[in-house]
Coordinates of C-alpha atoms and ligand atoms in Angstrom, one line a residue:
X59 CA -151.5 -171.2 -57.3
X60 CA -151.4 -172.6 -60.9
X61 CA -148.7 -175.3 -61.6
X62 CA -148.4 -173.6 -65.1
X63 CA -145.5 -170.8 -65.3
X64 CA -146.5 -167.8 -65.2
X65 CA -145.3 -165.3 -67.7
X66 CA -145.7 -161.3 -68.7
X67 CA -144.9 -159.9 -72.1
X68 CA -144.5 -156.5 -72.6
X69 CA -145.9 -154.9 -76.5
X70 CA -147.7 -158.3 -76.7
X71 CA -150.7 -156.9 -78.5
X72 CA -148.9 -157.2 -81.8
X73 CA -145.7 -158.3 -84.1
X74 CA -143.0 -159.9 -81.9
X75 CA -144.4 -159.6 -78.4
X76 CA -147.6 -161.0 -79.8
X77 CA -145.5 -164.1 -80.6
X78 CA -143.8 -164.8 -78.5
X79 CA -147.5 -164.8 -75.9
X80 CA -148.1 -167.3 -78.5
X81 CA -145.4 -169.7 -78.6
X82 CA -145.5 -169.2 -74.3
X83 CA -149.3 -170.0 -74.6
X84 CA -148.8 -172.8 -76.7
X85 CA -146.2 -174.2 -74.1
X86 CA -148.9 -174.4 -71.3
X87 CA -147.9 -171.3 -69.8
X88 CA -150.7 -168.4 -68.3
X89 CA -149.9 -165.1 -69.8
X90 CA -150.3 -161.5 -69.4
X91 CA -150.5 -159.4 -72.0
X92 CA -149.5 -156.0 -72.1
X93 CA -149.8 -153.1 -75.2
X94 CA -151.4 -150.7 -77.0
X95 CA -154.3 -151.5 -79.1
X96 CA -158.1 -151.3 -79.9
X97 CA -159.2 -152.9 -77.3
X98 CA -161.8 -155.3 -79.2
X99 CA -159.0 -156.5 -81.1
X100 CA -157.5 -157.1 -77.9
X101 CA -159.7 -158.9 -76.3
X102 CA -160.3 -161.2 -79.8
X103 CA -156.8 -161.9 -78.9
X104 CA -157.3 -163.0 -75.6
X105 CA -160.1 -164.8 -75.9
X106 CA -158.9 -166.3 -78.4
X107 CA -155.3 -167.6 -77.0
X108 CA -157.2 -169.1 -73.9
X109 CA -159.6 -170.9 -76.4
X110 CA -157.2 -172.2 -78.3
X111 CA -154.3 -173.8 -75.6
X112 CA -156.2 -174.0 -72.6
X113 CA -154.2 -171.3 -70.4
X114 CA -155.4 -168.6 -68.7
X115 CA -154.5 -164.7 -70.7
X116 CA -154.8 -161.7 -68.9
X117 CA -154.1 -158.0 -70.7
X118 CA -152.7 -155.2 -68.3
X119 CA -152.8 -151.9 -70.4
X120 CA -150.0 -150.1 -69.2
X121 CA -148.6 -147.3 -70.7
X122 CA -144.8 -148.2 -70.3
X123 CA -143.8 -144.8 -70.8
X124 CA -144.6 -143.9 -67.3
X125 CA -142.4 -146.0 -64.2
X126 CA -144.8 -146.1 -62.1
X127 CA -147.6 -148.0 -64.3
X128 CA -145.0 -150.7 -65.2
X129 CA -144.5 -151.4 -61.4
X130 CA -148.4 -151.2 -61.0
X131 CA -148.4 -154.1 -63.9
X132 CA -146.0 -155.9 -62.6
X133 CA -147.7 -156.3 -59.1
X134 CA -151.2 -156.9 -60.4
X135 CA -149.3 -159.9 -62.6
X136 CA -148.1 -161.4 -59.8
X137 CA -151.3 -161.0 -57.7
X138 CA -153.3 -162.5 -60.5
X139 CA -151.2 -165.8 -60.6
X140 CA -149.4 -165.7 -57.2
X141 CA -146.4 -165.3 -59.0
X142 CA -144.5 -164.6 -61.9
X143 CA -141.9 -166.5 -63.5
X144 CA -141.1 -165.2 -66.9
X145 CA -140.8 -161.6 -68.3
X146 CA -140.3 -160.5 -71.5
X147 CA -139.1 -157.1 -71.7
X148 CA -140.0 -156.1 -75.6
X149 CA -142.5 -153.1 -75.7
X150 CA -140.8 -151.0 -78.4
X151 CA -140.6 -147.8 -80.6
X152 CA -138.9 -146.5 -83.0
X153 CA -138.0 -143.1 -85.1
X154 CA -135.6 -142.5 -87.5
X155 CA -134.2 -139.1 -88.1
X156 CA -130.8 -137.4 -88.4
X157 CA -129.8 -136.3 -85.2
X158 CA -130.0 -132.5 -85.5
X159 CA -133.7 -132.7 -86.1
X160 CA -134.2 -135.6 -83.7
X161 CA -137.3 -134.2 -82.2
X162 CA -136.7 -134.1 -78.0
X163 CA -140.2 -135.6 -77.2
X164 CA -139.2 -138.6 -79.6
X165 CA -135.9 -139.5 -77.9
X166 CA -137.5 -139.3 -74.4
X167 CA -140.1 -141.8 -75.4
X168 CA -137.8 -144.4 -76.9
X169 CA -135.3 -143.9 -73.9
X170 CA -138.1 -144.1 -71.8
X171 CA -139.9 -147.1 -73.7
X172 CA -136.9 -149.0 -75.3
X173 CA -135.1 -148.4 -72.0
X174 CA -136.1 -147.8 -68.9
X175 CA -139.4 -149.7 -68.7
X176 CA -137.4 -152.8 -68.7
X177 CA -135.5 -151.2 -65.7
X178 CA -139.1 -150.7 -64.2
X179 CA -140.4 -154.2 -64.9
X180 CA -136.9 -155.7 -63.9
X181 CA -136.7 -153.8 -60.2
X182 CA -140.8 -154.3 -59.7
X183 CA -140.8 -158.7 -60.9
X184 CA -136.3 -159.1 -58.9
X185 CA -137.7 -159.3 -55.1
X186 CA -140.3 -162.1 -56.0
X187 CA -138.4 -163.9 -58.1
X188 CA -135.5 -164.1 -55.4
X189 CA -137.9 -165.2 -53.2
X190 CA -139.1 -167.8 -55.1
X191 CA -135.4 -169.0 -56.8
X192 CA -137.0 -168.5 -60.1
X193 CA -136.7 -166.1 -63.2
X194 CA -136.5 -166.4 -66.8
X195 CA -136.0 -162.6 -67.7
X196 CA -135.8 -161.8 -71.7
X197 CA -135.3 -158.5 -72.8
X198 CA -135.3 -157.8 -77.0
X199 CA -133.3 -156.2 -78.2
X200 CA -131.5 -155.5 -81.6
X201 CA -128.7 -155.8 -84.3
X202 CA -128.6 -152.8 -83.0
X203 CA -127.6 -153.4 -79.9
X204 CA -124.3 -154.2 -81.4
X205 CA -124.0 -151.8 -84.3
X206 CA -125.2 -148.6 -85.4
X207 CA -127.2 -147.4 -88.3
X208 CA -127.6 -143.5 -89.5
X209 CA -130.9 -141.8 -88.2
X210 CA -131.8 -144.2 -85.3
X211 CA -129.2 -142.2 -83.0
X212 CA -132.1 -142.7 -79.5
X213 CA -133.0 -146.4 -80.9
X214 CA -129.3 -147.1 -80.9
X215 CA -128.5 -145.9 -77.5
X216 CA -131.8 -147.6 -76.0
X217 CA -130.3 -150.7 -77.2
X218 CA -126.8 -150.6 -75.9
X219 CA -128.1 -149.9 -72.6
X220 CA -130.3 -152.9 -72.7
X221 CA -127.7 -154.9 -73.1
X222 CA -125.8 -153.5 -69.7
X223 CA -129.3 -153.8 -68.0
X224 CA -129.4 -157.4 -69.2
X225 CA -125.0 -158.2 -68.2
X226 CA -126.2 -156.6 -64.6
X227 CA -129.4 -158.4 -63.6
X228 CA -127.6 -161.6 -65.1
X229 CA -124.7 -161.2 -62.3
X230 CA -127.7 -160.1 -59.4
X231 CA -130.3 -163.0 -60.1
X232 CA -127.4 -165.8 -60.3
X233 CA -127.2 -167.2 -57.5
X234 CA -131.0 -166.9 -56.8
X235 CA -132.2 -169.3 -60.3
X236 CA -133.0 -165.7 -61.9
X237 CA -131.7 -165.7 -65.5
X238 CA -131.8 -162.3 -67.8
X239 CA -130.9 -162.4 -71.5
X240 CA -131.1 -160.4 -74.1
X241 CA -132.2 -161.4 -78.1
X242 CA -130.7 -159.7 -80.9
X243 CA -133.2 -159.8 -83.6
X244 CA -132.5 -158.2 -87.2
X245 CA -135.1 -157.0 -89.4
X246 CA -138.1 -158.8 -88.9
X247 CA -141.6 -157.5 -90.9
X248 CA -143.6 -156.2 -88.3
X249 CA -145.8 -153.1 -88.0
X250 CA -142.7 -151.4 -86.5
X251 CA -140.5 -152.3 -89.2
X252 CA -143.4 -151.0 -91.6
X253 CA -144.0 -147.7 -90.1
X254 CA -140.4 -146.3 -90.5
X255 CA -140.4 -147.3 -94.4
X256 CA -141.8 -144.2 -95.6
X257 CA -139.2 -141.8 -93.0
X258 CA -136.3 -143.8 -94.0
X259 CA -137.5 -142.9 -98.2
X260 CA -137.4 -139.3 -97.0
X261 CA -134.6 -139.0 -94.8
X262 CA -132.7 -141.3 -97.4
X263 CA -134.7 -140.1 -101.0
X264 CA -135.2 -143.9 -101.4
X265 CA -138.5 -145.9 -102.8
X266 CA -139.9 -147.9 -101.3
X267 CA -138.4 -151.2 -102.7
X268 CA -134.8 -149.5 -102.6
X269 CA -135.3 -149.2 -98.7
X270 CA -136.5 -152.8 -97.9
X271 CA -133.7 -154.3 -100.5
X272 CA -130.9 -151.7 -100.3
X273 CA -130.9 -150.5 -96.5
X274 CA -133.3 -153.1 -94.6
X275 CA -132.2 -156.4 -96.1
X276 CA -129.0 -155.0 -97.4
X277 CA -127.7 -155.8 -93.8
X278 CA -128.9 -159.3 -93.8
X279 CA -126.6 -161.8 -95.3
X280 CA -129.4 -164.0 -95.6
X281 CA -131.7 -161.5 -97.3
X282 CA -134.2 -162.7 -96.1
X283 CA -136.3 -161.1 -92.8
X284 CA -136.3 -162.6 -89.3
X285 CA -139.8 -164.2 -88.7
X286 CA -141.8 -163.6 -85.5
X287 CA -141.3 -167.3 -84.9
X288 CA -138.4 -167.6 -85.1
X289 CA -137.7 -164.9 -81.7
X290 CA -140.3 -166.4 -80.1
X291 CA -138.5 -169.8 -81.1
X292 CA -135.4 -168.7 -79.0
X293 CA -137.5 -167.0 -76.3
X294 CA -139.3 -170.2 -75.5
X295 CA -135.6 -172.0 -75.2
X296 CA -134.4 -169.4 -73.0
X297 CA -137.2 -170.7 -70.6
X298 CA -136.5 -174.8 -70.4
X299 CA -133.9 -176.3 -68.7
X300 CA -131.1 -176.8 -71.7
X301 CA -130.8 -173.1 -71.3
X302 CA -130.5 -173.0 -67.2
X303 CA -126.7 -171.8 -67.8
X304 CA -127.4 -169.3 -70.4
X305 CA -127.3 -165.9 -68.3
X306 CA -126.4 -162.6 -69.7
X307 CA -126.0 -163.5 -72.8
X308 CA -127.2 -161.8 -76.2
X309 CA -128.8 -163.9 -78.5
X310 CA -128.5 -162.7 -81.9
X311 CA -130.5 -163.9 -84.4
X312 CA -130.0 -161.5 -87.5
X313 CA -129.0 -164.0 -90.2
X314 CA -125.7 -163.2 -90.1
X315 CA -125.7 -159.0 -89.7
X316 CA -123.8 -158.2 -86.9
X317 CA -120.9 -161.3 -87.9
X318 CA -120.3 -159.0 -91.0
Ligands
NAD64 P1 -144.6 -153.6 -83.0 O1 -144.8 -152.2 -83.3 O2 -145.2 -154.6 -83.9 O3 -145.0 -153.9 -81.5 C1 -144.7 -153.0 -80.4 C2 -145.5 -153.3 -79.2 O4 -145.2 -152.4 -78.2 C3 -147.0 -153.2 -79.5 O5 -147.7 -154.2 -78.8 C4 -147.3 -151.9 -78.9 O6 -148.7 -151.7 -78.5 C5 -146.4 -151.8 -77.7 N1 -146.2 -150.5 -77.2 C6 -146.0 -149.3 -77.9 N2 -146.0 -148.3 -77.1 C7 -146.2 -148.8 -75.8 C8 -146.4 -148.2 -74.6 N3 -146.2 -146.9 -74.4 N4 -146.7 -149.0 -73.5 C9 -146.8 -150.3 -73.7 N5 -146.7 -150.9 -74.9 C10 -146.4 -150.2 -75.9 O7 -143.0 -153.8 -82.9 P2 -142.1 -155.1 -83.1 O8 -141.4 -155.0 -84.4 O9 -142.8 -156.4 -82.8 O10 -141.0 -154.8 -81.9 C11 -141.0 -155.4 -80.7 C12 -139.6 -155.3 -80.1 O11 -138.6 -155.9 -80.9 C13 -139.1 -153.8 -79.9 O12 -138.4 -153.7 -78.7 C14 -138.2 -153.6 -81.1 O13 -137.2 -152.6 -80.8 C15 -137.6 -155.0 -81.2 N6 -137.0 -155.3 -82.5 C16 -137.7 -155.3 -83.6 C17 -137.1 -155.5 -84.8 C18 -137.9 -155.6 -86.1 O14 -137.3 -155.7 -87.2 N7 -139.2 -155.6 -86.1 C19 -135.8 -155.7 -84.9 C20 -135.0 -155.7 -83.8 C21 -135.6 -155.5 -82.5

């Protein structure tokens, strides 16, 4: 077994996820990577991330919708290492719509994405890490996990949950060196912040530039968007010993959002 930690990002193949595999990487830690993609960029990625820092990156495509693959994941993790020491629960999805037209297939696949694949990964990675008196669990989650916007009515509710998830698996692990926490992150400029410009300019009747200044950033004292680095930052903390008595907490790092 490697001395390196050992850690599993879920949605690493791109925007926050992808970072924080980065920043993990960077530390010295072997990774497994986890999301959708092409699957040349993929492996540019991974190649690429073991060039550069030395550690060993595995990618696990799982398609976190479905229980039973993120248990599969998190078993082949574990077998690949002999063990696994940090999970990042961040795969993520979002639609916006009012919720009369909310489409049903949507809000089961943000419940089941947003939501309950961190319950999957959680109850698959708890026995093993028990066992072994270590776990750093992160699970990302959002301003939103504290306050609501209009339109995002299953993204909202994915959230809050998290953050029980995160409170309950804080109390469990405790006593075993498990940790789980939860980061808040505001509006950071990823593809999943991208993608829900143009719905938000129709639900809203918005342009382009009146969404990102007047709705995105509008909620950011700062006005200025959360970078990558910076969660991955906060995530990489969350795994050295200053942070050993952090446990069920929510990190938020929003510039200032949810304080308004
Ligand atoms: P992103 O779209 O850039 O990345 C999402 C990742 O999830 C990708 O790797 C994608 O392949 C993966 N994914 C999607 N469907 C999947 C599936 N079925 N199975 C496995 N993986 C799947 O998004 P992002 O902005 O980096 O968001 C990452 C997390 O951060 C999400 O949980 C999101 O809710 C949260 N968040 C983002 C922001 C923001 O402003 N970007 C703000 C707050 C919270």
């Amino acid at each position: 077994m490697s001395e390196r930690r050992a850690a599993l990002v879920t949605g690493s193949t791109s925007g926050i996820g992808l970072g924080i595999a980065t920043a993990f990487a960077k530390a010295g830690m072997d990774v497994t990577l986890n999301g959708l993609g092409d699957p040349a960029e993929i492996e540019k990625t991974r190649k690429g991330l073991e060039a550069e820092y030395g550690v060993t990156i595995r990618y696990d495509g799982a398609n976190l919708m479905d229980g039973s693959a993120a248990e599969a994941m998190i078993a082949s993790a574990e077998a690949a290492f002999g063990k696994l020491d940090v999970l990042v629960n961040n795969a993520g999805i979002q639609h916006v719509s009012p919720i009369e037209d909310f489409p049903i297939e949507k809000y089961n696949s943000i419940i089941a994405l947003n939501l309950s694949s961190a319950f999957h990964t959680i109850r698959a990675a708890m026995r093993g890490m028990k066992a072994r008196q270590y776990g750093r669990i992160i699970n990302i989650a959002s301003a939103h996990a504290h306050v609501a916007s209009p339109f995002k009515s299953a993204y909202v509710m994915a959230k809050h949950g998290i953050l029980g998830l995160t409170k309950t698996v804080a109390l469990e692990g405790a006593t075993f060196n498990v940790r789980c926490n939860a980061i808040s992150p505001g509006y950071v400029h990823t593809p999943l912040v991208e993608a829900q410009i143009p719905d938000t300019m129709k639900a809203r009747s918005l342009t382009r530039e009146q969404v990102i200044n007047d709705v995105l950033l509008a909620a950011q004292p700062t006005k200025q968007f959360v970078k990558v680095e910076d969660i991955a930052g906060v995530a990489l903390f969350l795994t050295t010993p200053p942070a050993d008595q952090i446990n069920g907490a929510a990190i938020n790092v929003d510039g200032g959002w949810t304080a308004a």
